[in-house]
Coordinates of C-alpha atoms (C1' of nucleotides) in Angstrom, one line a residue:
Chain A
M1 CA -0.1 0.0 0.1
H2 CA 2.2 2.8 -1.3
T3 CA 0.3 5.7 0.6
H4 CA 2.6 8.3 -0.7
H5 CA 1.6 7.3 -4.4
E6 CA -2.1 7.9 -4.2
N7 CA -3.9 10.7 -3.8
I8 CA -5.3 11.9 -0.1
R9 CA -9.0 11.1 -1.2
D10 CA -8.1 7.6 -1.8
I11 CA -6.0 6.9 0.9
L12 CA -8.9 8.1 3.2
H13 CA -11.5 6.3 1.2
Q14 CA -9.6 2.9 1.1
R15 CA -9.8 2.8 4.9
G16 CA -13.6 3.8 5.2
L17 CA -13.1 7.4 6.0
K18 CA -14.7 10.3 4.7
S19 CA -13.0 12.9 2.9
T20 CA -13.4 16.2 4.5
P21 CA -11.7 19.6 4.2
L22 CA -10.0 19.5 7.2
R23 CA -8.7 15.7 6.4
E24 CA -7.4 16.7 2.9
K25 CA -5.5 19.7 4.0
L26 CA -4.2 18.3 7.3
L27 CA -2.6 15.3 5.2
Q28 CA -1.5 17.6 2.6
V29 CA 0.4 19.5 5.3
L30 CA 1.8 16.3 7.1
K31 CA 2.7 14.7 3.4
K32 CA 4.6 17.9 2.7
N33 CA 6.5 18.4 5.8
H34 CA 9.4 16.0 6.8
G35 CA 9.4 15.8 10.4
P36 CA 7.1 14.9 12.9
M37 CA 5.0 17.9 13.6
S38 CA 3.3 19.0 17.0
V39 CA -0.8 19.8 16.9
E40 CA 0.3 23.5 17.1
E41 CA 2.4 23.6 14.2
I42 CA -0.1 21.4 12.0
G43 CA -2.7 24.0 12.9
K44 CA -0.8 27.2 12.1
K45 CA 0.0 25.6 8.5
L46 CA -3.6 25.3 8.3
K47 CA -4.4 28.8 8.2
G48 CA -7.4 29.7 5.7
L49 CA -9.2 26.8 6.6
E50 CA -11.3 27.3 9.8
F51 CA -11.6 24.5 12.3
D52 CA -12.1 23.5 15.8
Q53 CA -9.2 22.2 18.1
A54 CA -11.3 19.5 19.1
S55 CA -11.9 18.1 15.6
L56 CA -7.9 18.7 15.2
F57 CA -7.2 16.3 18.1
R58 CA -10.0 13.9 16.9
T59 CA -9.0 13.6 13.3
L60 CA -5.3 13.0 14.1
K61 CA -6.4 10.6 16.6
K62 CA -8.5 8.8 14.3
L63 CA -6.1 8.8 11.1
S64 CA -3.2 7.4 13.8
E65 CA -5.7 4.6 14.2
S66 CA -5.9 3.9 11.0
G67 CA -2.2 3.7 10.1
V68 CA -2.3 6.7 8.0
L69 CA -0.3 8.7 10.8
S70 CA 2.3 7.6 13.1
Q71 CA 2.2 9.1 16.8
I72 CA 5.6 10.3 17.9
N73 CA 6.5 10.9 21.6
L74 CA 9.8 12.9 22.0
G75 CA 9.2 13.5 26.0
E76 CA 8.3 16.9 25.3
G77 CA 4.9 16.7 26.7
F78 CA 3.0 16.4 23.9
T79 CA 2.3 14.1 20.8
R80 CA 3.7 14.8 17.5
Y81 CA 2.2 13.2 14.2
E82 CA 4.1 11.9 11.1
F83 CA 2.5 10.8 7.8
T84 CA 3.4 7.2 7.7
C85 CA 5.3 6.4 4.4
L86 CA 5.7 2.7 4.0
T87 CA 8.6 2.8 1.9
H88 CA 10.8 4.7 4.4
D89 CA 9.1 2.5 7.2
H90 CA 10.9 2.4 10.4
H91 CA 13.4 4.9 11.5
H92 CA 14.2 7.2 14.7
H93 CA 14.7 11.1 15.3
V94 CA 17.5 13.5 16.8
M95 CA 16.1 16.4 18.4
C96 CA 18.5 19.5 19.0
T97 CA 18.2 20.4 22.5
E98 CA 18.5 24.2 21.5
C99 CA 16.6 24.6 18.4
K100 CA 14.5 21.7 18.8
K101 CA 14.9 20.8 14.9
I102 CA 14.4 17.2 14.3
M103 CA 16.5 15.0 12.1
V104 CA 16.1 11.3 11.2
M105 CA 18.4 8.9 12.5
P106 CA 18.6 6.1 9.7
F107 CA 20.0 3.3 11.7
C108 CA 17.9 0.9 14.2
I109 CA 18.7 -1.4 16.9
P110 CA 20.5 -4.5 16.5
P111 CA 18.5 -7.5 16.9
K112 CA 19.8 -9.0 19.7
F113 CA 17.9 -6.7 22.0
E114 CA 14.6 -8.4 20.9
T115 CA 16.0 -11.8 20.7
W116 CA 16.8 -11.3 24.5
L117 CA 13.1 -10.3 24.8
K118 CA 11.8 -13.2 23.1
N119 CA 14.0 -15.8 24.7
K120 CA 12.7 -14.5 28.2
G121 CA 8.9 -15.3 26.8
F122 CA 8.0 -11.7 25.6
T123 CA 5.8 -11.3 22.5
N124 CA 4.6 -8.0 20.3
I125 CA 7.6 -6.6 20.9
G126 CA 8.2 -2.8 20.1
H127 CA 10.6 -0.1 20.7
R128 CA 11.0 3.4 21.0
L129 CA 14.3 5.4 20.3
D130 CA 15.1 9.0 20.2
F131 CA 18.4 11.1 20.6
S132 CA 18.8 14.4 21.8
A133 CA 21.8 16.7 20.9
T134 CA 23.3 20.2 20.5
C135 CA 23.2 20.2 16.6
P136 CA 26.3 21.7 14.4
E137 CA 24.2 25.1 13.8
C138 CA 23.8 25.4 17.5
R139 CA 27.2 24.4 19.2
Chain B
M1 CA 29.5 9.2 44.9
H2 CA 27.7 5.9 46.3
T3 CA 24.4 7.3 47.0
H4 CA 23.1 4.1 47.6
H5 CA 25.5 3.3 50.6
E6 CA 24.6 6.5 52.1
N7 CA 22.0 7.3 54.3
I8 CA 19.2 9.7 53.5
R9 CA 20.1 12.8 55.3
D10 CA 23.5 12.7 53.8
I11 CA 22.5 12.4 50.1
L12 CA 20.5 15.5 50.7
H13 CA 22.6 17.7 53.0
Q14 CA 25.6 16.8 50.3
R15 CA 23.5 18.9 47.8
G16 CA 22.9 21.6 49.8
L17 CA 19.2 20.4 50.2
K18 CA 17.4 20.5 53.5
S19 CA 16.1 17.1 55.3
T20 CA 12.1 17.1 55.6
P21 CA 9.6 14.4 56.3
L22 CA 8.5 14.5 52.8
R23 CA 11.7 14.3 51.1
E24 CA 13.1 11.5 53.4
K25 CA 10.2 9.1 53.2
L26 CA 9.9 9.9 49.6
L27 CA 13.4 8.9 48.9
Q28 CA 13.0 5.8 51.0
V29 CA 9.9 4.7 49.2
L30 CA 11.8 5.2 45.6
K31 CA 15.2 3.7 46.9
K32 CA 13.2 0.3 48.2
N33 CA 11.3 0.2 45.0
H34 CA 12.9 -1.5 41.7
G35 CA 11.2 0.4 38.6
P36 CA 10.3 3.7 37.9
M37 CA 7.5 5.0 40.0
S38 CA 4.7 7.4 39.0
V39 CA 3.7 10.3 41.1
E40 CA 0.2 8.4 41.9
E41 CA 2.1 5.3 42.7
I42 CA 4.8 7.3 45.0
G43 CA 1.8 9.3 46.8
K44 CA 0.0 6.2 47.8
K45 CA 3.4 4.7 49.2
L46 CA 3.6 7.6 51.4
K47 CA 0.1 7.1 53.5
G48 CA 0.9 7.7 56.8
L49 CA 2.4 11.0 55.9
E50 CA 0.3 14.1 55.4
F51 CA 1.6 15.9 52.2
D52 CA 0.3 18.2 49.3
Q53 CA 0.4 16.9 46.1
A54 CA 2.2 20.4 44.6
S55 CA 4.9 19.7 47.3
L56 CA 5.2 16.2 45.9
F57 CA 5.6 17.4 42.6
R58 CA 8.1 20.1 43.6
T59 CA 10.2 17.7 45.7
L60 CA 10.4 15.3 43.0
K61 CA 11.5 18.1 40.3
K62 CA 13.9 19.7 42.7
L63 CA 15.6 16.1 43.5
S64 CA 15.5 15.4 39.8
E65 CA 17.6 18.5 39.0
S66 CA 19.9 17.7 41.9
G67 CA 20.8 14.3 40.3
V68 CA 19.2 12.0 43.1
L69 CA 16.3 11.0 41.0
S70 CA 16.0 10.4 37.3
Q71 CA 13.2 11.1 35.5
I72 CA 11.7 8.5 33.0
N73 CA 9.2 8.9 30.1
L74 CA 7.4 6.1 28.5
G75 CA 5.1 7.9 26.6
E76 CA 2.3 7.3 29.2
G77 CA 1.4 10.9 29.6
F78 CA 3.0 11.4 32.9
T79 CA 6.5 11.2 34.2
R80 CA 8.1 8.3 36.4
Y81 CA 10.9 9.1 38.7
E82 CA 13.4 6.5 39.9
F83 CA 16.2 6.5 42.1
T84 CA 19.7 7.6 40.7
C85 CA 22.0 4.6 41.6
L86 CA 25.5 5.3 40.2
T87 CA 26.4 1.5 40.5
H88 CA 23.6 0.4 37.9
D89 CA 23.9 3.6 36.0
H90 CA 22.9 3.4 32.8
H91 CA 19.8 1.2 31.4
H92 CA 16.7 1.0 29.8
H93 CA 13.1 -0.3 30.2
V94 CA 10.5 -2.9 29.0
M95 CA 6.9 -2.1 29.8
C96 CA 4.5 -4.5 29.2
T97 CA 1.4 -3.4 27.2
E98 CA -1.2 -5.2 29.3
C99 CA -0.3 -5.1 32.9
K100 CA 1.9 -2.3 32.6
K101 CA 4.9 -4.0 34.8
I102 CA 8.3 -2.6 34.3
M103 CA 11.3 -4.5 33.8
V104 CA 14.9 -3.3 33.2
M105 CA 16.8 -4.1 30.0
P106 CA 20.5 -5.0 30.5
F107 CA 21.7 -3.7 27.2
C108 CA 22.6 -0.5 25.5
I109 CA 22.8 0.8 21.8
P110 CA 25.9 0.0 19.9
P111 CA 28.3 3.1 19.8
K112 CA 28.0 3.5 15.9
F113 CA 24.8 5.8 16.7
E114 CA 26.8 8.4 18.5
T115 CA 29.8 8.2 16.4
W116 CA 27.6 8.8 13.4
L117 CA 26.0 12.1 15.1
K118 CA 29.3 13.1 16.4
N119 CA 30.8 12.7 12.5
K120 CA 27.8 15.1 11.4
G121 CA 28.9 17.5 14.2
F122 CA 26.4 16.7 17.1
T123 CA 27.6 17.0 20.7
N124 CA 25.9 16.5 24.1
I125 CA 24.5 13.4 22.8
G126 CA 21.7 11.5 24.7
H127 CA 19.2 9.1 24.1
R128 CA 16.2 7.3 25.2
L129 CA 15.4 4.1 24.6
D130 CA 12.5 1.6 25.7
F131 CA 10.5 -1.4 24.7
S132 CA 6.8 -2.1 25.0
A133 CA 5.7 -6.0 24.7
T134 CA 3.6 -8.4 25.9
C135 CA 5.3 -9.9 29.0
P136 CA 5.2 -13.8 29.8
E137 CA 2.8 -13.8 32.3
C138 CA 0.2 -12.0 30.0
R139 CA 0.6 -13.8 27.1
Chain C
dG1 C1' -31.2 9.0 4.2
dT2 C1' -27.6 7.4 6.9
dC3 C1' -23.9 7.9 9.7
dT4 C1' -19.8 10.1 10.4
dG5 C1' -17.4 14.2 11.2
dT6 C1' -17.7 19.1 13.1
dG7 C1' -18.1 23.2 16.1
dC8 C1' -19.1 24.5 20.5
dA9 C1' -18.6 24.4 25.2
dA10 C1' -17.1 21.8 29.3
dA11 C1' -14.4 18.9 31.8
dC12 C1' -10.3 16.1 32.0
dG13 C1' -5.4 14.7 33.9
dC14 C1' -0.7 15.9 35.3
dT15 C1' 1.7 19.7 36.3
dT16 C1' 3.0 24.4 37.9
dT17 C1' 2.8 28.8 40.1
dG18 C1' 1.9 32.8 43.8
dC19 C1' 1.5 33.4 48.2
dA20 C1' 1.8 33.2 53.1
dG21 C1' 3.6 30.6 57.0
dC22 C1' 6.6 26.9 58.8
dC23 C1' 10.5 24.5 60.1
dC24 C1' 15.3 23.1 59.2
dT25 C1' 19.8 24.6 59.8
Chain D
dA1 C1' 17.6 34.6 62.2
dG2 C1' 17.2 33.1 57.3
dG3 C1' 16.0 31.0 53.6
dG4 C1' 14.2 26.8 52.0
dC5 C1' 10.4 23.8 51.9
dT6 C1' 5.3 23.6 52.7
dG7 C1' 0.2 23.8 52.3
dC8 C1' -3.5 25.6 50.0
dA9 C1' -5.9 27.4 46.2
dA10 C1' -5.7 28.7 41.5
dA11 C1' -4.3 28.4 37.1
dG12 C1' -1.9 26.1 33.3
dC13 C1' -1.3 22.9 29.1
dG14 C1' -2.5 19.6 26.4
dT15 C1' -6.4 16.8 25.3
dT16 C1' -10.8 14.2 25.6
dT17 C1' -15.8 14.1 25.7
dG18 C1' -21.0 15.0 25.1
dC19 C1' -24.3 16.8 22.2
dA20 C1' -26.6 18.9 18.7
dC21 C1' -26.0 20.1 13.7
dA22 C1' -23.7 19.7 9.0
dG23 C1' -22.0 17.5 5.4
dA24 C1' -20.1 13.4 2.8
dC25 C1' -21.4 9.2 0.8

DNA sequence: GTCTGTGCAAACGCTTTGCAGCCCT
DNA sequence: AGGGCTGCAAAGCGTTTGCACAGAC
């Protein structure tokens, strides 16, 4: 399911979701943006469109549950949302402690972690990894 | 600084903090407990002692800033606190998605991650890694 | 026409803050 | 005696919820 090639109406309809102005514009914004965005950032990019904050939260939640978006928690006290693009599927983030810019970290953890957990009887294993650092520009 | 060998009054005084009933009992609770505790869990263990929720939050924050406690964020929407024990310093956590039990994961990520960041000009590099899984008991 | 999504308003949970008074050192 | 710590009350922020209406299919 190459969601990044399809148009937004199809992405929604394929999952049994209705296509509305808020949803379409919201997905456009998130599709265009590189890193994971906060609700505040998304809201600002939606200017020109009238919408309610509650609807925005509801929409983001529903689209995350449908797999169109991914929820990202970088320990900031709020959730970020990222367009789920299956070709660049699994990745991690680096956030600058100064300017808060977010970059993508292209590696993932070695398999021994999950093997260790499997051997102990764990299933449905998932993980979260992110880095904080001072970026070259802020140094 | 082998904080786990010293008594709690000394830990506080060494850092220029006053010793009070709340702080002492709170540190006893966190020192005894294995995993990182939520504020609610800590509060329940403090029964017998009268205290205000705001003081509890303030105390936890101050002790974290002083390095006596570590703040742990497992993406639950609230912060957990752990007694910082320098001998078992750096570690990660596994939380069961069902029963929410937290275990310690004894490995850490390979150095290539931080090397990659250093080569790109990043400094002050830190990371956060945690796992979620169904534990053997809940399977 | 049906059912889903929206706007509005109110409430939620976790956490912080201002201020007066207490108590540790 | 002095300043740090506390209790109380109020507010903050991100997020959720109930309800009636509008709009997508």
